[in-house]
PDB file of C-alpha atoms and ligand atoms in Angstrom:
ATOM      1  CA  MET A   1     114.294  38.261 -81.508  1.00 96.00           C
ATOM      2  CA  ARG A   2     116.884  35.414 -82.358  1.00 98.00           C
ATOM      3  CA  VAL A   3     118.749  34.368 -79.201  1.00 98.00           C
ATOM      4  CA  LEU A   4     121.723  32.289 -78.236  1.00 98.00           C
ATOM      5  CA  VAL A   5     122.269  31.377 -74.655  1.00 98.00           C
ATOM      6  CA  VAL A   6     125.636  30.011 -73.712  1.00 98.00           C
ATOM      7  CA  THR A   7     126.116  28.308 -70.032  1.00 98.00           C
ATOM      8  CA  GLY A   8     128.684  27.268 -67.903  1.00 97.00           C
ATOM      9  CA  ALA A   9     128.950  25.490 -64.364  1.00 95.00           C
ATOM     10  CA  GLY A  10     128.176  28.669 -62.882  1.00 96.00           C
ATOM     11  CA  ILE A  11     124.397  28.372 -63.721  1.00 98.00           C
ATOM     12  CA  SER A  12     124.526  25.215 -61.955  1.00 97.00           C
ATOM     13  CA  ALA A  13     126.113  26.562 -58.700  1.00 95.00           C
ATOM     14  CA  GLU A  14     122.998  27.850 -57.211  1.00 96.00           C
ATOM     15  CA  SER A  15     121.316  24.227 -57.259  1.00 97.00           C
ATOM     16  CA  GLY A  16     124.454  22.847 -55.484  1.00 94.00           C
ATOM     17  CA  ILE A  17     126.244  21.696 -58.180  1.00 92.00           C
ATOM     18  CA  PRO A  18     130.176  22.932 -57.548  1.00 88.00           C
ATOM     19  CA  THR A  19     131.969  24.691 -60.611  1.00 89.00           C
ATOM     20  CA  PHE A  20     135.181  23.552 -61.866  1.00 81.00           C
ATOM     21  CA  ARG A  21     137.348  26.393 -60.942  1.00 78.00           C
ATOM     22  CA  GLY A  22     137.524  28.762 -58.149  1.00 68.00           C
ATOM     23  CA  THR A  23     135.846  28.628 -54.825  1.00 64.00           C
ATOM     24  CA  GLY A  24     134.522  24.987 -53.879  1.00 64.00           C
ATOM     25  CA  GLY A  25     135.760  23.649 -57.229  1.00 64.00           C
ATOM     26  CA  TYR A  26     138.227  21.057 -55.633  1.00 68.00           C
ATOM     27  CA  TRP A  27     136.958  17.602 -54.754  1.00 70.00           C
ATOM     28  CA  ARG A  28     138.863  15.919 -51.600  1.00 70.00           C
ATOM     29  CA  ASN A  29     141.663  18.101 -52.146  1.00 70.00           C
ATOM     30  CA  LEU A  30     141.948  16.996 -56.326  1.00 75.00           C
ATOM     31  CA  ASP A  31     141.568  19.459 -59.120  1.00 79.00           C
ATOM     32  CA  PRO A  32     138.400  18.620 -61.099  1.00 75.00           C
ATOM     33  CA  THR A  33     140.435  20.140 -64.538  1.00 77.00           C
ATOM     34  CA  LYS A  34     143.004  17.220 -63.592  1.00 80.00           C
ATOM     35  CA  LEU A  35     140.260  14.568 -63.041  1.00 84.00           C
ATOM     36  CA  ALA A  36     138.544  15.217 -66.141  1.00 88.00           C
ATOM     37  CA  THR A  37     141.337  13.791 -68.244  1.00 92.00           C
ATOM     38  CA  GLN A  38     142.209  10.493 -70.063  1.00 94.00           C
ATOM     39  CA  SER A  39     145.789  10.564 -67.992  1.00 93.00           C
ATOM     40  CA  ALA A  40     143.904  10.701 -64.546  1.00 94.00           C
ATOM     41  CA  PHE A  41     141.617   7.942 -65.776  1.00 96.00           C
ATOM     42  CA  ASP A  42     144.736   5.902 -66.924  1.00 95.00           C
ATOM     43  CA  SER A  43     146.590   6.265 -63.673  1.00 93.00           C
ATOM     44  CA  ASP A  44     143.340   6.159 -61.238  1.00 94.00           C
ATOM     45  CA  PRO A  45     140.246   4.913 -63.207  1.00 95.00           C
ATOM     46  CA  GLU A  46     138.570   4.302 -59.685  1.00 95.00           C
ATOM     47  CA  ILE A  47     139.128   7.558 -58.441  1.00 93.00           C
ATOM     48  CA  VAL A  48     137.985   9.403 -61.428  1.00 94.00           C
ATOM     49  CA  TRP A  49     134.840   6.966 -61.296  1.00 96.00           C
ATOM     50  CA  GLN A  50     134.035   8.067 -57.517  1.00 94.00           C
ATOM     51  CA  TRP A  51     134.221  11.512 -58.577  1.00 91.00           C
ATOM     52  CA  TYR A  52     131.847  11.131 -61.540  1.00 94.00           C
ATOM     53  CA  ARG A  53     129.474   8.709 -59.171  1.00 95.00           C
ATOM     54  CA  GLU A  54     129.189  11.481 -56.326  1.00 92.00           C
ATOM     55  CA  ARG A  55     128.636  13.894 -59.004  1.00 93.00           C
ATOM     56  CA  ARG A  56     125.794  11.994 -60.497  1.00 96.00           C
ATOM     57  CA  ASP A  57     124.200  11.825 -57.514  1.00 95.00           C
ATOM     58  CA  MET A  58     124.496  15.416 -56.530  1.00 95.00           C
ATOM     59  CA  ILE A  59     122.885  16.032 -60.092  1.00 96.00           C
ATOM     60  CA  ARG A  60     120.038  13.494 -59.509  1.00 97.00           C
ATOM     61  CA  ARG A  61     119.228  15.210 -56.092  1.00 97.00           C
ATOM     62  CA  ALA A  62     119.551  18.769 -57.442  1.00 97.00           C
ATOM     63  CA  GLU A  63     116.729  21.031 -58.962  1.00 98.00           C
ATOM     64  CA  PRO A  64     116.932  23.559 -61.729  1.00 98.00           C
ATOM     65  CA  ASN A  65     117.119  27.114 -60.173  1.00 98.00           C
ATOM     66  CA  ALA A  66     115.298  30.407 -61.270  1.00 98.00           C
ATOM     67  CA  ALA A  67     118.272  30.919 -63.975  1.00 98.00           C
ATOM     68  CA  HIS A  68     117.518  27.511 -65.502  1.00 98.00           C
ATOM     69  CA  ARG A  69     113.750  28.303 -65.572  1.00 98.00           C
ATOM     70  CA  ALA A  70     114.389  31.769 -66.941  1.00 98.00           C
ATOM     71  CA  VAL A  71     116.261  30.329 -69.748  1.00 98.00           C
ATOM     72  CA  ALA A  72     113.338  28.219 -70.586  1.00 98.00           C
ATOM     73  CA  ARG A  73     111.112  31.090 -70.493  1.00 97.00           C
ATOM     74  CA  LEU A  74     113.213  33.035 -72.893  1.00 98.00           C
ATOM     75  CA  SER A  75     113.281  30.133 -75.061  1.00 97.00           C
ATOM     76  CA  ALA A  76     109.547  29.593 -75.007  1.00 96.00           C
ATOM     77  CA  GLY A  77     109.352  33.993 -75.885  1.00 96.00           C
ATOM     78  CA  ALA A  78     111.910  33.974 -78.599  1.00 97.00           C
ATOM     79  CA  ASP A  79     111.299  33.676 -82.207  1.00 96.00           C
ATOM     80  CA  GLU A  80     114.480  31.629 -82.682  1.00 98.00           C
ATOM     81  CA  PHE A  81     116.442  30.215 -79.797  1.00 98.00           C
ATOM     82  CA  PHE A  82     119.183  27.972 -79.008  1.00 98.00           C
ATOM     83  CA  LEU A  83     121.112  26.931 -76.072  1.00 98.00           C
ATOM     84  CA  LEU A  84     124.828  25.663 -76.135  1.00 98.00           C
ATOM     85  CA  THR A  85     125.888  24.387 -72.486  1.00 98.00           C
ATOM     86  CA  GLN A  86     129.127  23.207 -71.348  1.00 97.00           C
ATOM     87  CA  ASN A  87     127.448  21.536 -68.465  1.00 97.00           C
ATOM     88  CA  VAL A  88     126.753  17.661 -68.711  1.00 96.00           C
ATOM     89  CA  ASP A  89     124.392  18.098 -66.005  1.00 97.00           C
ATOM     90  CA  ASP A  90     120.527  17.589 -67.049  1.00 97.00           C
ATOM     91  CA  LEU A  91     119.289  20.536 -65.137  1.00 98.00           C
ATOM     92  CA  HIS A  92     118.737  22.775 -68.604  1.00 98.00           C
ATOM     93  CA  ASP A  93     116.749  19.503 -69.863  1.00 97.00           C
ATOM     94  CA  ARG A  94     114.591  19.225 -66.694  1.00 97.00           C
ATOM     95  CA  SER A  95     113.966  22.982 -66.183  1.00 97.00           C
ATOM     96  CA  ASP A  96     110.567  24.281 -67.263  1.00 93.00           C
ATOM     97  CA  TRP A  97     108.400  27.578 -67.669  1.00 94.00           C
ATOM     98  CA  ASP A  98     104.639  26.914 -67.004  1.00 91.00           C
ATOM     99  CA  GLY A  99     105.150  23.498 -68.232  1.00 93.00           C
ATOM    100  CA  TYR A 100     107.191  24.501 -71.055  1.00 95.00           C
ATOM    101  CA  ARG A 101     110.450  22.677 -71.619  1.00 96.00           C
ATOM    102  CA  ILE A 102     113.460  23.877 -74.192  1.00 97.00           C
ATOM    103  CA  PRO A 103     112.961  21.176 -76.962  1.00 96.00           C
ATOM    104  CA  ALA A 104     115.918  18.590 -77.176  1.00 96.00           C
ATOM    105  CA  GLY A 105     116.701  19.893 -80.636  1.00 96.00           C
ATOM    106  CA  GLN A 106     117.415  23.595 -79.159  1.00 98.00           C
ATOM    107  CA  ILE A 107     120.132  22.340 -76.806  1.00 98.00           C
ATOM    108  CA  ALA A 108     123.668  21.052 -77.640  1.00 98.00           C
ATOM    109  CA  HIS A 109     125.519  19.405 -74.805  1.00 97.00           C
ATOM    110  CA  VAL A 110     129.091  20.113 -76.266  1.00 97.00           C
ATOM    111  CA  HIS A 111     130.649  18.353 -73.590  1.00 97.00           C
ATOM    112  CA  GLY A 112     128.467  15.435 -73.433  1.00 96.00           C
ATOM    113  CA  ASP A 113     126.336  13.948 -70.656  1.00 96.00           C
ATOM    114  CA  ILE A 114     127.460  12.661 -67.276  1.00 97.00           C
ATOM    115  CA  PHE A 115     124.552  10.007 -67.123  1.00 97.00           C
ATOM    116  CA  THR A 116     125.789   8.280 -70.218  1.00 97.00           C
ATOM    117  CA  THR A 117     128.384   5.554 -70.013  1.00 98.00           C
ATOM    118  CA  LYS A 118     130.481   4.848 -72.794  1.00 97.00           C
ATOM    119  CA  CYS A 119     133.471   2.212 -73.846  1.00 97.00           C
ATOM    120  CA  GLU A 120     136.864   3.851 -73.704  1.00 95.00           C
ATOM    121  CA  ARG A 121     137.762   1.592 -77.057  1.00 94.00           C
ATOM    122  CA  GLY A 122     135.138   1.267 -79.178  1.00 91.00           C
ATOM    123  CA  ASP A 123     131.546   2.864 -80.066  1.00 92.00           C
ATOM    124  CA  PHE A 124     129.319   1.168 -77.464  1.00 97.00           C
ATOM    125  CA  SER A 125     127.432   3.584 -75.056  1.00 96.00           C
ATOM    126  CA  ARG A 126     124.227   3.353 -72.966  1.00 96.00           C
ATOM    127  CA  LYS A 127     122.624   5.367 -70.009  1.00 96.00           C
ATOM    128  CA  GLU A 128     123.910   4.651 -66.615  1.00 95.00           C
ATOM    129  CA  THR A 129     122.832   1.318 -65.136  1.00 94.00           C
ATOM    130  CA  PRO A 130     123.484  -0.291 -61.465  1.00 92.00           C
ATOM    131  CA  GLU A 131     126.883  -1.834 -62.787  1.00 91.00           C
ATOM    132  CA  ASP A 132     128.476   1.869 -62.764  1.00 91.00           C
ATOM    133  CA  SER A 133     127.979   1.869 -59.108  1.00 91.00           C
ATOM    134  CA  THR A 134     131.146   0.121 -58.203  1.00 92.00           C
ATOM    135  CA  GLY A 135     134.638  -0.131 -59.342  1.00 94.00           C
ATOM    136  CA  VAL A 136     135.324   0.321 -62.947  1.00 96.00           C
ATOM    137  CA  PRO A 137     132.630  -0.973 -65.020  1.00 96.00           C
ATOM    138  CA  ARG A 138     133.541  -3.276 -68.110  1.00 96.00           C
ATOM    139  CA  CYS A 139     132.215  -3.228 -72.040  1.00 97.00           C
ATOM    140  CA  PRO A 140     130.134  -6.170 -72.535  1.00 96.00           C
ATOM    141  CA  LYS A 141     131.219  -6.186 -76.323  1.00 96.00           C
ATOM    142  CA  CYS A 142     134.787  -5.937 -75.812  1.00 97.00           C
ATOM    143  CA  ASN A 143     135.703  -6.101 -72.187  1.00 96.00           C
ATOM    144  CA  ALA A 144     137.573  -2.679 -72.481  1.00 97.00           C
ATOM    145  CA  ARG A 145     136.989  -0.078 -69.495  1.00 97.00           C
ATOM    146  CA  LEU A 146     133.925   1.782 -69.638  1.00 97.00           C
ATOM    147  CA  ARG A 147     133.968   5.377 -69.072  1.00 97.00           C
ATOM    148  CA  PRO A 148     131.346   8.294 -68.235  1.00 97.00           C
ATOM    149  CA  GLY A 149     130.381   9.930 -71.470  1.00 96.00           C
ATOM    150  CA  VAL A 150     131.784  13.475 -70.930  1.00 96.00           C
ATOM    151  CA  VAL A 151     134.470  15.175 -73.031  1.00 96.00           C
ATOM    152  CA  TRP A 152     137.681  15.149 -71.115  1.00 94.00           C
ATOM    153  CA  PHE A 153     140.654  18.110 -71.540  1.00 90.00           C
ATOM    154  CA  GLY A 154     142.569  17.557 -74.684  1.00 89.00           C
ATOM    155  CA  GLU A 155     139.613  15.537 -76.433  1.00 94.00           C
ATOM    156  CA  GLY A 156     137.284  16.786 -79.533  1.00 94.00           C
ATOM    157  CA  LEU A 157     134.143  17.530 -79.436  1.00 97.00           C
ATOM    158  CA  SER A 158     131.262  15.338 -81.180  1.00 94.00           C
ATOM    159  CA  PRO A 159     131.196  16.277 -84.878  1.00 95.00           C
ATOM    160  CA  HIS A 160     127.197  15.941 -84.423  1.00 95.00           C
ATOM    161  CA  GLU A 161     126.699  18.572 -81.624  1.00 97.00           C
ATOM    162  CA  VAL A 162     129.122  20.909 -83.228  1.00 97.00           C
ATOM    163  CA  ALA A 163     127.478  20.472 -86.894  1.00 97.00           C
ATOM    164  CA  ARG A 164     124.159  21.698 -84.632  1.00 98.00           C
ATOM    165  CA  VAL A 165     126.026  24.705 -82.984  1.00 98.00           C
ATOM    166  CA  ASP A 166     127.441  25.630 -86.345  1.00 98.00           C
ATOM    167  CA  ASN A 167     124.123  25.628 -88.283  1.00 98.00           C
ATOM    168  CA  PHE A 168     122.599  27.958 -85.493  1.00 98.00           C
ATOM    169  CA  VAL A 169     125.368  30.582 -85.185  1.00 97.00           C
ATOM    170  CA  ARG A 170     126.133  30.718 -89.040  1.00 96.00           C
ATOM    171  CA  ALA A 171     122.623  30.825 -90.237  1.00 96.00           C
ATOM    172  CA  ARG A 172     122.223  34.708 -89.347  1.00 94.00           C
ATOM    173  CA  PRO A 173     123.600  36.863 -86.418  1.00 95.00           C
ATOM    174  CA  CYS A 174     121.699  37.012 -82.966  1.00 98.00           C
ATOM    175  CA  ASP A 175     119.733  40.067 -81.679  1.00 97.00           C
ATOM    176  CA  VAL A 176     121.034  38.646 -78.237  1.00 98.00           C
ATOM    177  CA  VAL A 177     123.555  36.360 -76.943  1.00 98.00           C
ATOM    178  CA  ILE A 178     123.697  35.938 -72.960  1.00 98.00           C
ATOM    179  CA  VAL A 179     126.908  34.028 -71.695  1.00 98.00           C
ATOM    180  CA  ILE A 180     126.113  32.813 -68.228  1.00 98.00           C
ATOM    181  CA  GLY A 181     128.597  31.209 -65.392  1.00 97.00           C
ATOM    182  CA  THR A 182     131.410  30.248 -67.114  1.00 97.00           C
ATOM    183  CA  THR A 183     135.333  31.119 -67.375  1.00 95.00           C
ATOM    184  CA  VAL A 184     135.100  30.865 -71.080  1.00 96.00           C
ATOM    185  CA  ALA A 185     137.956  28.672 -71.064  1.00 93.00           C
ATOM    186  CA  PHE A 186     138.117  27.176 -74.515  1.00 95.00           C
ATOM    187  CA  ASP A 187     138.446  28.830 -77.785  1.00 96.00           C
ATOM    188  CA  TYR A 188     135.478  27.152 -79.745  1.00 97.00           C
ATOM    189  CA  ILE A 189     133.113  28.958 -77.077  1.00 98.00           C
ATOM    190  CA  VAL A 190     134.366  32.335 -77.878  1.00 97.00           C
ATOM    191  CA  HIS A 191     134.436  31.666 -81.530  1.00 97.00           C
ATOM    192  CA  TRP A 192     130.639  30.696 -81.450  1.00 98.00           C
ATOM    193  CA  THR A 193     129.776  33.633 -79.176  1.00 98.00           C
ATOM    194  CA  ARG A 194     131.673  36.415 -81.362  1.00 97.00           C
ATOM    195  CA  LEU A 195     130.140  34.693 -84.621  1.00 97.00           C
ATOM    196  CA  ALA A 196     126.657  34.759 -83.086  1.00 98.00           C
ATOM    197  CA  ALA A 197     126.624  38.333 -81.935  1.00 97.00           C
ATOM    198  CA  GLY A 198     128.103  39.498 -85.358  1.00 95.00           C
ATOM    199  CA  ARG A 199     128.434  43.212 -85.513  1.00 92.00           C
ATOM    200  CA  ARG A 200     125.041  44.454 -83.793  1.00 93.00           C
ATOM    201  CA  GLY A 201     123.887  41.749 -81.626  1.00 96.00           C
ATOM    202  CA  ARG A 202     123.505  42.474 -77.941  1.00 97.00           C
ATOM    203  CA  LEU A 203     126.182  40.459 -75.834  1.00 98.00           C
ATOM    204  CA  ILE A 204     125.647  40.177 -72.473  1.00 98.00           C
ATOM    205  CA  GLU A 205     127.867  38.149 -69.802  1.00 98.00           C
ATOM    206  CA  VAL A 206     126.424  37.251 -66.307  1.00 98.00           C
ATOM    207  CA  ASN A 207     129.281  36.452 -63.874  1.00 97.00           C
ATOM    208  CA  PRO A 208     129.023  37.705 -60.037  1.00 96.00           C
ATOM    209  CA  ASP A 209     132.822  37.280 -60.226  1.00 94.00           C
ATOM    210  CA  ASP A 210     134.830  38.013 -63.135  1.00 94.00           C
ATOM    211  CA  ARG A 211     134.373  39.367 -66.791  1.00 96.00           C
ATOM    212  CA  PHE A 212     135.962  37.306 -69.614  1.00 97.00           C
ATOM    213  CA  LEU A 213     134.510  38.783 -72.635  1.00 97.00           C
ATOM    214  CA  GLU A 214     134.906  42.474 -72.349  1.00 96.00           C
ATOM    215  CA  SER A 215     137.305  42.248 -75.326  1.00 95.00           C
ATOM    216  CA  LEU A 216     134.297  41.494 -77.105  1.00 95.00           C
ATOM    217  CA  GLY A 217     132.316  44.336 -76.246  1.00 95.00           C
ATOM    218  CA  ALA A 218     129.986  42.387 -73.611  1.00 97.00           C
ATOM    219  CA  GLU A 219     127.774  44.086 -71.180  1.00 97.00           C
ATOM    220  CA  TRP A 220     128.707  42.509 -67.797  1.00 98.00           C
ATOM    221  CA  VAL A 221     125.813  41.725 -65.253  1.00 98.00           C
ATOM    222  CA  LYS A 222     127.798  41.015 -62.309  1.00 98.00           C
ATOM    223  CA  GLU A 223     125.401  39.008 -60.278  1.00 97.00           C
ATOM    224  CA  ASN A 224     124.458  35.376 -59.430  1.00 98.00           C
ATOM    225  CA  ALA A 225     122.610  33.768 -62.515  1.00 98.00           C
ATOM    226  CA  ALA A 226     119.702  32.786 -60.520  1.00 98.00           C
ATOM    227  CA  SER A 227     118.893  36.709 -59.277  1.00 97.00           C
ATOM    228  CA  ALA A 228     119.918  38.221 -62.592  1.00 98.00           C
ATOM    229  CA  LEU A 229     117.977  36.012 -65.361  1.00 98.00           C
ATOM    230  CA  PRO A 230     114.870  36.276 -64.284  1.00 97.00           C
ATOM    231  CA  CYS A 231     115.027  40.241 -64.360  1.00 96.00           C
ATOM    232  CA  LEU A 232     117.277  40.207 -67.704  1.00 97.00           C
ATOM    233  CA  VAL A 233     114.763  37.701 -69.795  1.00 97.00           C
ATOM    234  CA  ASP A 234     111.425  40.193 -68.184  1.00 96.00           C
ATOM    235  CA  ASP A 235     113.226  43.176 -70.163  1.00 96.00           C
ATOM    236  CA  LEU A 236     114.342  41.322 -73.430  1.00 96.00           C
ATOM    237  CA  LEU A 237     111.027  39.902 -74.001  1.00 95.00           C
ATOM    238  CA  SER A 238     108.985  43.255 -72.917  1.00 92.00           C
ATOM    239  CA  GLY A 239     111.318  44.959 -75.156  1.00 82.00           C
ATOM    240  CA  SER A 240     110.904  42.552 -77.961  1.00 49.00           C
ATOM    241  CA  LYS A 241     106.969  42.936 -77.750  1.00 43.00           C
ATOM    242  CA  ARG A 242     107.521  46.622 -78.018  1.00 36.00           C
ATOM    243  CA  MET A 243     109.550  46.593 -81.163  1.00 36.00           C
TER     244      MET A 243
HETATM  245  P1  OAD B 301     134.096  26.969 -64.476  1.00 68.22           P
HETATM  246  O1  OAD B 301     134.194  26.388 -62.826  1.00 68.22           O
HETATM  247  O2  OAD B 301     135.309  27.125 -65.139  1.00 68.22           O
HETATM  248  O3  OAD B 301     133.448  28.464 -64.251  1.00 68.22           O
HETATM  249  C1  OAD B 301     132.408  28.765 -63.548  1.00 68.22           C
HETATM  250  C2  OAD B 301     132.246  30.439 -63.709  1.00 68.22           C
HETATM  251  O4  OAD B 301     131.090  30.762 -63.101  1.00 68.22           O
HETATM  252  C3  OAD B 301     133.013  31.221 -62.747  1.00 68.22           C
HETATM  253  O5  OAD B 301     133.468  32.186 -63.467  1.00 68.22           O
HETATM  254  C4  OAD B 301     132.301  31.493 -61.693  1.00 68.22           C
HETATM  255  O6  OAD B 301     132.935  33.157 -61.182  1.00 68.22           O
HETATM  256  C5  OAD B 301     130.833  31.778 -61.974  1.00 68.22           C
HETATM  257  N1  OAD B 301     129.770  31.695 -61.163  1.00 68.22           N
HETATM  258  C6  OAD B 301     130.091  30.760 -59.834  1.00 68.22           C
HETATM  259  N2  OAD B 301     128.530  31.075 -59.223  1.00 68.22           N
HETATM  260  C7  OAD B 301     127.734  31.362 -60.159  1.00 68.22           C
HETATM  261  C8  OAD B 301     126.395  31.875 -60.079  1.00 68.22           C
HETATM  262  N3  OAD B 301     125.900  31.809 -59.081  1.00 68.22           N
HETATM  263  N4  OAD B 301     126.023  32.640 -61.112  1.00 68.22           N
HETATM  264  C9  OAD B 301     127.089  32.794 -62.485  1.00 68.22           C
HETATM  265  N5  OAD B 301     128.266  32.459 -62.346  1.00 68.22           N
HETATM  266  C10 OAD B 301     128.400  31.999 -61.162  1.00 68.22           C
HETATM  267  O7  OAD B 301     133.120  26.490 -65.428  1.00 68.22           O
HETATM  268  P2  OAD B 301     132.987  26.252 -66.911  1.00 68.22           P
HETATM  269  O8  OAD B 301     133.381  27.641 -67.486  1.00 68.22           O
HETATM  270  O9  OAD B 301     131.559  25.885 -67.189  1.00 68.22           O
HETATM  271  O10 OAD B 301     134.923  21.109 -69.097  1.00 68.22           O
HETATM  272  O11 OAD B 301     134.034  25.545 -67.274  1.00 68.22           O
HETATM  273  C11 OAD B 301     134.003  25.150 -68.617  1.00 68.22           C
HETATM  274  C12 OAD B 301     134.372  23.613 -68.693  1.00 68.22           C
HETATM  275  O12 OAD B 301     135.967  23.292 -68.185  1.00 68.22           O
HETATM  276  C13 OAD B 301     133.428  22.425 -68.086  1.00 68.22           C
HETATM  277  O13 OAD B 301     132.813  22.431 -68.950  1.00 68.22           O
HETATM  278  C14 OAD B 301     134.435  21.251 -68.162  1.00 68.22           C
HETATM  279  C15 OAD B 301     135.628  21.873 -67.293  1.00 68.22           C
HETATM  280  O14 OAD B 301     136.750  21.419 -67.001  1.00 68.22           O
HETATM  281  C16 OAD B 301     135.329  19.979 -69.494  1.00 68.22           C
HETATM  282  O15 OAD B 301     135.084  18.800 -68.597  1.00 68.22           O
HETATM  283  C17 OAD B 301     135.862  19.508 -71.003  1.00 68.22           C
END
């Protein structure tokens, strides 16, 4: 069984990480989809840093939930597996199934990593350090402002990450594509999903509130990820054994 899993903020909601859109998305009356922009950083870098600092703290304290673990289990049981996540948290990287973790080579974080800090001008980047904990940190190389190493609205994706996803989805169609907890707001996510499912792949969307892939013929599992994924993965793995 060849599998692509696509995740968004909804898979981490039950670990206590607020989603971007919808209920609980706002932070101090500010809209996260406006905070995650260069223009917000230009007009108030302190407030943008403060938001990311709080998210870093929250993510550090959070634990992977049953959905993250089920995805790890699926990755262990599938013949070929790739995880495309829009999440900048590290909950997929930290989750395991019976000690098995998804290898880093099979995960693409297309929107970056919240624990990376990078120069807004040059190519300097590093894992977070205590200097990131107040104010607006400065680049040790060129003194420009440092910013979180995530992709903001209107910015391009890392060509390296794009190539990794492309390599997987273009190699051959998947038997199963599962899209979990995302409003699928970006065309490239729809494009990769469509390409991966091809004509015959089974496409499954897990979202308790809404569906976005009906036009692609996706089955809709209208449930929270942490309750849906363990059963779904059980079914898929037992089905694949029977084949
Ligand atoms: P969103 O916040 O747009 O959407 C989260 C989705 O998860 C919503 O459709 C919710 O209904 C659903 N959801 C909520 N709780 C859930 C649960 N327990 N189980 C399953 N689904 C649940 O998040 P994304 O689609 O990930 O990008 O947003 C995409 C991108 O936009 C983010 O990566 C970020 C954001 O702004 C950038 O910063 C570039």
